[in-house]
PDB file of C-alpha atoms and ligand atoms in Angstrom:
ATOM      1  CA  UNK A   9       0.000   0.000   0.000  1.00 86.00           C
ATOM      2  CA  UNK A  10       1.257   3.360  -0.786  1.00 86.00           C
ATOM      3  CA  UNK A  11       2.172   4.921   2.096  1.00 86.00           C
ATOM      4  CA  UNK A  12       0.278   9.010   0.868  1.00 85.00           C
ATOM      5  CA  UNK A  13      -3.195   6.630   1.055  1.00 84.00           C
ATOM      6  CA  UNK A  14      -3.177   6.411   4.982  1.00 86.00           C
ATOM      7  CA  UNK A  15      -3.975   9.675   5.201  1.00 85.00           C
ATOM      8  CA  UNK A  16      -7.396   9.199   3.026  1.00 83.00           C
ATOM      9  CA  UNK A  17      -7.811   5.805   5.340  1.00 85.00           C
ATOM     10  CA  UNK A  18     -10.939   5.650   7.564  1.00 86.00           C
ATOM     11  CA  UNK A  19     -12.243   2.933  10.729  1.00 84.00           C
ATOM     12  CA  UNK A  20     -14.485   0.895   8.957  1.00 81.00           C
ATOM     13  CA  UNK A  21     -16.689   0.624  12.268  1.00 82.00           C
ATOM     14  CA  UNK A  22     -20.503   1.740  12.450  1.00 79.00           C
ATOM     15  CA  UNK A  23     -19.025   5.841  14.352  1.00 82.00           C
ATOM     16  CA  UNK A  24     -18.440   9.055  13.235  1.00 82.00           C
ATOM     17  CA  UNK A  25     -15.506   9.278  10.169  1.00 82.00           C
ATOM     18  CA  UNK A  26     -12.121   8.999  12.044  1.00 85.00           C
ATOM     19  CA  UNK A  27      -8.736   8.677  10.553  1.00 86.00           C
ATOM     20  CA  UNK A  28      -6.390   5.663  11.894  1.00 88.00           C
ATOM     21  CA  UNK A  29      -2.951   5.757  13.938  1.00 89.00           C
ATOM     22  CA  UNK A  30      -0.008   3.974  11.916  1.00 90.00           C
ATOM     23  CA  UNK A  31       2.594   1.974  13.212  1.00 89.00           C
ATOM     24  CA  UNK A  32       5.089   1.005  10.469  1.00 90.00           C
ATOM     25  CA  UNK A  33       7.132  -1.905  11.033  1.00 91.00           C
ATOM     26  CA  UNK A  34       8.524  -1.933   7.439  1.00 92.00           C
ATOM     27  CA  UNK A  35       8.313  -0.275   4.580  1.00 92.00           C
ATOM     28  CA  UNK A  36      10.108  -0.392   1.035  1.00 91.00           C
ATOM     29  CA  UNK A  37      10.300   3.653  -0.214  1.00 90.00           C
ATOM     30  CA  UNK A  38       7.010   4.563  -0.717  1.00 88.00           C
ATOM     31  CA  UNK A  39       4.847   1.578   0.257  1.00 88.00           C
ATOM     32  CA  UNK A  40       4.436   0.475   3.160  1.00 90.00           C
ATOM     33  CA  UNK A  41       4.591  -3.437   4.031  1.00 91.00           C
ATOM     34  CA  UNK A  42       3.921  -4.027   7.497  1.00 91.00           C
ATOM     35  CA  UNK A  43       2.319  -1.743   9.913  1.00 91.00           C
ATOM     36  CA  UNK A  44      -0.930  -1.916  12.459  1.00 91.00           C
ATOM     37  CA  UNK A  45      -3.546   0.707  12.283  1.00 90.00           C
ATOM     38  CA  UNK A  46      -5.887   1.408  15.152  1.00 90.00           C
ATOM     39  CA  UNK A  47      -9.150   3.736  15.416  1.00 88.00           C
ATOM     40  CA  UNK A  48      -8.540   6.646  17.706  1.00 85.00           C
ATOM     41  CA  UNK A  49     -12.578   5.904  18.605  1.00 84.00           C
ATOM     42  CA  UNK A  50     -13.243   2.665  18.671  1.00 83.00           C
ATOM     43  CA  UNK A  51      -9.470   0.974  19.468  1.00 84.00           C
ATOM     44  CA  UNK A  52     -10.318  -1.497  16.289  1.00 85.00           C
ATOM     45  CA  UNK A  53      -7.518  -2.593  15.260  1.00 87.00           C
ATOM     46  CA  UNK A  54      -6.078  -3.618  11.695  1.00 86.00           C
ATOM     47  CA  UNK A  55      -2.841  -4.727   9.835  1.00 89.00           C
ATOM     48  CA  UNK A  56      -1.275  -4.191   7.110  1.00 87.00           C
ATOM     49  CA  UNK A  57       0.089  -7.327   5.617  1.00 86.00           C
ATOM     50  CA  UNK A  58       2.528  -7.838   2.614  1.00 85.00           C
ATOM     51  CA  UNK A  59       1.469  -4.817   1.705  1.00 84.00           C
ATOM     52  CA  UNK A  60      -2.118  -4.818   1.439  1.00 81.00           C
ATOM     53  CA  UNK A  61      -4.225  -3.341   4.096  1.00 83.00           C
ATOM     54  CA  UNK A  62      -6.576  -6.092   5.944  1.00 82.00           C
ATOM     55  CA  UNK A  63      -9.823  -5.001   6.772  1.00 82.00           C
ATOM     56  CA  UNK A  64     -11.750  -7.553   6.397  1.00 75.00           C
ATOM     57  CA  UNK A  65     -10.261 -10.076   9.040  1.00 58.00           C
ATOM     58  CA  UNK A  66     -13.004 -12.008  10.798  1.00 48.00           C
ATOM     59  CA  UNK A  67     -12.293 -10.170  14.482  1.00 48.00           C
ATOM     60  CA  UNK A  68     -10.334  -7.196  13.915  1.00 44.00           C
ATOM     61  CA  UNK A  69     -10.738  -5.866  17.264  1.00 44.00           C
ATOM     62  CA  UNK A  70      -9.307  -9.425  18.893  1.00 45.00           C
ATOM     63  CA  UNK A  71      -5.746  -8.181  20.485  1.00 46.00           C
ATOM     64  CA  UNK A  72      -2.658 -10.088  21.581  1.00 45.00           C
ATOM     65  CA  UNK A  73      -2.232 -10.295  25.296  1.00 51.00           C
ATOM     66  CA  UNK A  74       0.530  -8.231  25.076  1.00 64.00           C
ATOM     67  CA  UNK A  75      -0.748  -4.430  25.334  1.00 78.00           C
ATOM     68  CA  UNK A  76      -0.707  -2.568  22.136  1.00 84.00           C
ATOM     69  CA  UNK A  77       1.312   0.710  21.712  1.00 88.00           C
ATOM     70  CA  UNK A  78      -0.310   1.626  18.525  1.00 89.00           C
ATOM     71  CA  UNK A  79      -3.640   0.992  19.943  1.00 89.00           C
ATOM     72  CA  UNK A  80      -2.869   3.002  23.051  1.00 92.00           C
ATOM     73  CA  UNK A  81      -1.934   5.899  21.462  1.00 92.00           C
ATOM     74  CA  UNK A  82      -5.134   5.592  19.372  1.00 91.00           C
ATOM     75  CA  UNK A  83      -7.269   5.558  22.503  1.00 92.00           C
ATOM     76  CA  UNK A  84      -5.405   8.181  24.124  1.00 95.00           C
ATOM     77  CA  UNK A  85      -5.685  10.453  21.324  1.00 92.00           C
ATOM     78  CA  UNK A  86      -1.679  11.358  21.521  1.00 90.00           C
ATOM     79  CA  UNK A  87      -0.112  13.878  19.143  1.00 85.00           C
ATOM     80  CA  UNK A  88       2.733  16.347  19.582  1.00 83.00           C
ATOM     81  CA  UNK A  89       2.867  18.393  22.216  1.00 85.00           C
ATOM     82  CA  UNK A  90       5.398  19.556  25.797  1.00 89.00           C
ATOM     83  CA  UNK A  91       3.043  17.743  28.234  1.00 92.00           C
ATOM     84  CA  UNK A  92       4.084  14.159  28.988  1.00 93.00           C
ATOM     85  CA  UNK A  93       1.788  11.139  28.700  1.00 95.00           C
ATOM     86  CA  UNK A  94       1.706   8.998  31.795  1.00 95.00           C
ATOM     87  CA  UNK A  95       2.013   5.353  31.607  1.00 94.00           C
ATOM     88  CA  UNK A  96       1.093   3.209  34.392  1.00 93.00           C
ATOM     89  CA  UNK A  97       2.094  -0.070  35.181  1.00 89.00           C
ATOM     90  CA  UNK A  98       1.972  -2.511  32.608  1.00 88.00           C
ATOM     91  CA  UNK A  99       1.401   0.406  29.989  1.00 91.00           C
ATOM     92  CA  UNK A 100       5.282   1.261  30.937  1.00 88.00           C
ATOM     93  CA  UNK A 101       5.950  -1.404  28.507  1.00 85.00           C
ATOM     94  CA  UNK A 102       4.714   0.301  25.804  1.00 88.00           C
ATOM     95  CA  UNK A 103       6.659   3.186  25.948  1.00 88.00           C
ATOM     96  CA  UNK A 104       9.605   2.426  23.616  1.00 84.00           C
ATOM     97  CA  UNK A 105       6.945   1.837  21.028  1.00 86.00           C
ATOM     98  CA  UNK A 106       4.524   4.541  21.760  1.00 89.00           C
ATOM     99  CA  UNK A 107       7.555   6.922  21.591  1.00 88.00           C
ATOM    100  CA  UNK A 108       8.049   5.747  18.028  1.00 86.00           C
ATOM    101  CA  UNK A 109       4.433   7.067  17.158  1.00 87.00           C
ATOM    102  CA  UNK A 110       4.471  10.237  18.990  1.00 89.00           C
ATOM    103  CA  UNK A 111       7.596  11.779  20.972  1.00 87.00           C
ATOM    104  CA  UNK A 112       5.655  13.290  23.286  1.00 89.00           C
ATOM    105  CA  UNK A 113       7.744  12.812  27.084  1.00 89.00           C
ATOM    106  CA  UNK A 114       6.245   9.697  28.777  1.00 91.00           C
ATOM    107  CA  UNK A 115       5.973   9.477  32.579  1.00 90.00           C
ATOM    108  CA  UNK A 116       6.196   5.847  34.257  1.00 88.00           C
ATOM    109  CA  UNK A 117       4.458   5.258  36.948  1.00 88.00           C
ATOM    110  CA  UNK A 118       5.322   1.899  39.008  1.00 85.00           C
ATOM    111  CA  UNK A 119       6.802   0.510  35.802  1.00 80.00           C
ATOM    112  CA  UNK A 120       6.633  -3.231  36.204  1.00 72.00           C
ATOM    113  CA  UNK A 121       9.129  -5.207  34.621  1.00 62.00           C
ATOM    114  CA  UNK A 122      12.089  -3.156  34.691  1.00 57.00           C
ATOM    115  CA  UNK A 123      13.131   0.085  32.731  1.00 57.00           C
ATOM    116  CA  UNK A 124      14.381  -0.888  29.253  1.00 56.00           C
ATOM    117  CA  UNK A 125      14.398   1.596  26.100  1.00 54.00           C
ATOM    118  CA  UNK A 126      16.165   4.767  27.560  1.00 58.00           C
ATOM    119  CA  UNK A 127      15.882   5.795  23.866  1.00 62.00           C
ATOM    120  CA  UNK A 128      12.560   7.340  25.288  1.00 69.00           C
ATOM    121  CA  UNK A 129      12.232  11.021  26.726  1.00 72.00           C
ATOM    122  CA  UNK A 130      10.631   9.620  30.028  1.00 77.00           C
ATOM    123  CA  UNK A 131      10.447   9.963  33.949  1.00 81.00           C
ATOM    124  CA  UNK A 132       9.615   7.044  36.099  1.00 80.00           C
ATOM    125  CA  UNK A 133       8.226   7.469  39.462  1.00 83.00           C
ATOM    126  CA  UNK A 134       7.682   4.905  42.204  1.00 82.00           C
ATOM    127  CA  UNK A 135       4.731   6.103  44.087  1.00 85.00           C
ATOM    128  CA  UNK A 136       2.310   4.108  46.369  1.00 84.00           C
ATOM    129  CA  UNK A 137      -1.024   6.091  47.601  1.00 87.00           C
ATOM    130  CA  UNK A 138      -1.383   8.668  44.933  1.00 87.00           C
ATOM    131  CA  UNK A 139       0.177  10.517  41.867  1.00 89.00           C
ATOM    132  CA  UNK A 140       2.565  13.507  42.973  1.00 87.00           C
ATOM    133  CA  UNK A 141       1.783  15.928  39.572  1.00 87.00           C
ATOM    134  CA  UNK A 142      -0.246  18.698  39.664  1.00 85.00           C
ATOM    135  CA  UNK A 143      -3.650  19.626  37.766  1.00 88.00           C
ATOM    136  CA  UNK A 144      -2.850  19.880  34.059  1.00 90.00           C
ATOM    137  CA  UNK A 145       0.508  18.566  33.950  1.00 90.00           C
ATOM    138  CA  UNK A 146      -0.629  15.610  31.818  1.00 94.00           C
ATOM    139  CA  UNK A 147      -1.959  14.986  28.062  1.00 96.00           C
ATOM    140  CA  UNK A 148      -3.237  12.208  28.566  1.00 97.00           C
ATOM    141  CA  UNK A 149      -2.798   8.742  31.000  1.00 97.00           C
ATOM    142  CA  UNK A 150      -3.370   5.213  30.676  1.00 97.00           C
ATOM    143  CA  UNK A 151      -4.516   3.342  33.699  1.00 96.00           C
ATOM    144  CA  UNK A 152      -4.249  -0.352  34.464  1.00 94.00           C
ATOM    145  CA  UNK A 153      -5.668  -2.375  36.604  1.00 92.00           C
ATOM    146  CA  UNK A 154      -3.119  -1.617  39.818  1.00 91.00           C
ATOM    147  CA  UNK A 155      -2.984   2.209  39.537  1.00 94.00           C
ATOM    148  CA  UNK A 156      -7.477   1.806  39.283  1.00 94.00           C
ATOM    149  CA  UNK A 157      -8.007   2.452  43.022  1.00 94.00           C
ATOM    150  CA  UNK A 158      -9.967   5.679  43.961  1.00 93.00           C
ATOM    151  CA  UNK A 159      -7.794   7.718  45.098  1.00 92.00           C
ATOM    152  CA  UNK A 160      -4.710   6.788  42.529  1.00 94.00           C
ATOM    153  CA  UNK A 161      -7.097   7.334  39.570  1.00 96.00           C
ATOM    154  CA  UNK A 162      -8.534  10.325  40.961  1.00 93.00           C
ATOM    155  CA  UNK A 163      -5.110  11.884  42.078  1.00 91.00           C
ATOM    156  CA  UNK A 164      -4.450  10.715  38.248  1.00 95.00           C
ATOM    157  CA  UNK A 165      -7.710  12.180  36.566  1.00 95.00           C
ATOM    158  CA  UNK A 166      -7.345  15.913  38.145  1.00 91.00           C
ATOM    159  CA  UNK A 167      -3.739  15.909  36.549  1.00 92.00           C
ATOM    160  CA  UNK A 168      -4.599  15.539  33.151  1.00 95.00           C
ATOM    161  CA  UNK A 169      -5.335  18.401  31.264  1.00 94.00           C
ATOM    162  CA  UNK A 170      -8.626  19.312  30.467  1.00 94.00           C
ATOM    163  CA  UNK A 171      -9.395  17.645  26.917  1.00 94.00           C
ATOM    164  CA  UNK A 172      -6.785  15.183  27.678  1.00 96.00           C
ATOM    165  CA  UNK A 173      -7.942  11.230  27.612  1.00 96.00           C
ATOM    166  CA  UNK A 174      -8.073   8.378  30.622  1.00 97.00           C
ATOM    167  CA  UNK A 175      -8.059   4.759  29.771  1.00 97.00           C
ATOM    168  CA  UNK A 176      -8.933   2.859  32.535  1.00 96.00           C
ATOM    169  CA  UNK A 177      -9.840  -0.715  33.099  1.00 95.00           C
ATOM    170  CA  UNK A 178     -13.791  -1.487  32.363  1.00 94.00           C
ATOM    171  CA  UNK A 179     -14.666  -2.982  35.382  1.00 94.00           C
ATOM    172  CA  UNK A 180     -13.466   0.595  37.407  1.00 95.00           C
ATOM    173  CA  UNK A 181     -16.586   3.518  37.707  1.00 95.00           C
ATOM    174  CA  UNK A 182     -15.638   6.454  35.751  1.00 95.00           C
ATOM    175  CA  UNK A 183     -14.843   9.243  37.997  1.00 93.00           C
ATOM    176  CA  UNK A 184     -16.569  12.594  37.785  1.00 90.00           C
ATOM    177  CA  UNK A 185     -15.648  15.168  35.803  1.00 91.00           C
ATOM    178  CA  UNK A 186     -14.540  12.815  32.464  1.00 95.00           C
ATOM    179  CA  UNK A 187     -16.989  11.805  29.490  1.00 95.00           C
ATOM    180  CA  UNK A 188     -16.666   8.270  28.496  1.00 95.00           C
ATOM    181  CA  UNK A 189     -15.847   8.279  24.448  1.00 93.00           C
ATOM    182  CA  UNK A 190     -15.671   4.345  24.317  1.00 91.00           C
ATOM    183  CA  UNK A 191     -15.473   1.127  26.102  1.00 91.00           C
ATOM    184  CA  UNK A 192     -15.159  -2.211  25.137  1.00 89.00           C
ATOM    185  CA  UNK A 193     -14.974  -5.682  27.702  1.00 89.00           C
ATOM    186  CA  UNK A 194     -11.630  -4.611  29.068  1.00 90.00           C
ATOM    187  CA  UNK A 195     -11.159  -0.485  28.780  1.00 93.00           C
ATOM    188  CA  UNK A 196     -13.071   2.489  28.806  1.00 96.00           C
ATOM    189  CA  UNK A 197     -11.732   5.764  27.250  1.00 95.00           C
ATOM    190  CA  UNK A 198     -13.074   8.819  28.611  1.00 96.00           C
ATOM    191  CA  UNK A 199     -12.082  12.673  28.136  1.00 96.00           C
ATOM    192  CA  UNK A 200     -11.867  15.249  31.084  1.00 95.00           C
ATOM    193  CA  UNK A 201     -14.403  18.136  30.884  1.00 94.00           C
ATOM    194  CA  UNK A 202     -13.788  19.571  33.951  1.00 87.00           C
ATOM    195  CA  UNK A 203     -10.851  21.560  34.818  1.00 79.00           C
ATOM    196  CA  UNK A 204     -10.111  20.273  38.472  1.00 70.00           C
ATOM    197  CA  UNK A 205      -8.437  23.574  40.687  1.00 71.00           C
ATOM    198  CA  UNK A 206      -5.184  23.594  41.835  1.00 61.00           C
ATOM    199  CA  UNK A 207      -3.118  24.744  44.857  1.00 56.00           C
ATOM    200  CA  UNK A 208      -6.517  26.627  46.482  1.00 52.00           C
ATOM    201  CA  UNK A 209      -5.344  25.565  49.914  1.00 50.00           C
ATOM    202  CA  UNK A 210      -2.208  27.195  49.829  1.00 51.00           C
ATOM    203  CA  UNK A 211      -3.125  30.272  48.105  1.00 51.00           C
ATOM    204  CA  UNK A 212      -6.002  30.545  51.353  1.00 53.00           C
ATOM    205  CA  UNK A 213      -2.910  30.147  53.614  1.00 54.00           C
ATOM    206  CA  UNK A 214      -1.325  33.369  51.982  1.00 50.00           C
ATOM    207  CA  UNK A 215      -4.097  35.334  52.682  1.00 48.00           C
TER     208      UNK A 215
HETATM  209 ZN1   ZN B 311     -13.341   2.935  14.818  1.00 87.03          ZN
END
């Protein structure tokens, strides 16, 4: 497939007309060979096989075990910007990929499984109760299934900007203060609409 066509590709899914996030595992000048697509609404997923683009697979949206960067970033909505993403958990994982689709600056939080790919822009904090970041300081999170209690996803939620997407497991309420935009079995994807305040206390204190 010729690589100027992705930007004329669309989900194929029963939603509004959305444009898909390419990963590119290999390509040959202009065409592209291998690479996954995802839907930034829906997560569906697709490949792109020997060059042809597969849309027609029996269960596109059926995902390896493994967590997928491309869809991820798709869910999260990620494109350039200053403001890091933060990856928790398991999602750490997908950071050396994810920072080949967008080079945004990645926070880790609680990383499991080590801290490979310093090739990535990206803090890692170690952080029990709740997240240390202030309101806005975030684009965007992802939010598994150890970093879902209250008060870590709420301490997450106020820190991403407003705008910015959570992805959170299913089976966790969506706190106030987001819109869900999608949810399938496993995830929800929601977008904050309410700009939480910051530092109030200590301004009072001034006064
Ligand atoms: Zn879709």
């Amino acid at each position: 497939m010729l690589r100027d066509l992705l930007d004329s590709l669309r989900c194929p899914r029963a939603h509004a007309e959305s444009w898909l996030v390419a990963m590119v595992h290999r390509a040959d000048g202009p065409f592209l060979i291998d690479a996954d697509l995802a839907c930034p609404v829906c997560g569906a997923e697709f490949r792109i096989i020997d060059g042809t683009a597969q849309f027609d697979a029996a269960e596109p949206g059926v995902r390896d075990e493994a967590l997928d960067a491309t869809r991820t970033a798709a869910l999260l909505g990620l494109s350039e910007g200053h403001l890091p993403v933060l990856l928790s958990g398991r999602y750490a994982g997908t950071g050396a990929a994810l920072g080949e689709l967008v080079s945004l600056p990645q926070v880790w939080l609680n990383p499991s499984g080590g801290l490979p790919a310093p090739a990535v822009p990206r803090s890692a904090l170690v952080v029990r109760e709740r997240l240390p970041l202030g309101v806005e300081t975030l684009a965007a999170a992802a939010v598994d299934a150890a970093h879902a209690s209250r008060v870590m996803l709420e301490s997450i939620v106020r820190a991403v900007r407003l705008g910015g997407r959570v992805l959170a497991p299913a089976t966790v309420p969506i706190p106030d203060g987001l819109r869900e935009l999608a949810r399938d079995d496993e995830e929800w994807v929601a977008e904050v609409t309410v700009r939480a305040s910051g530092l109030v206390e200590l301004r009072r204190r001034a006064e």
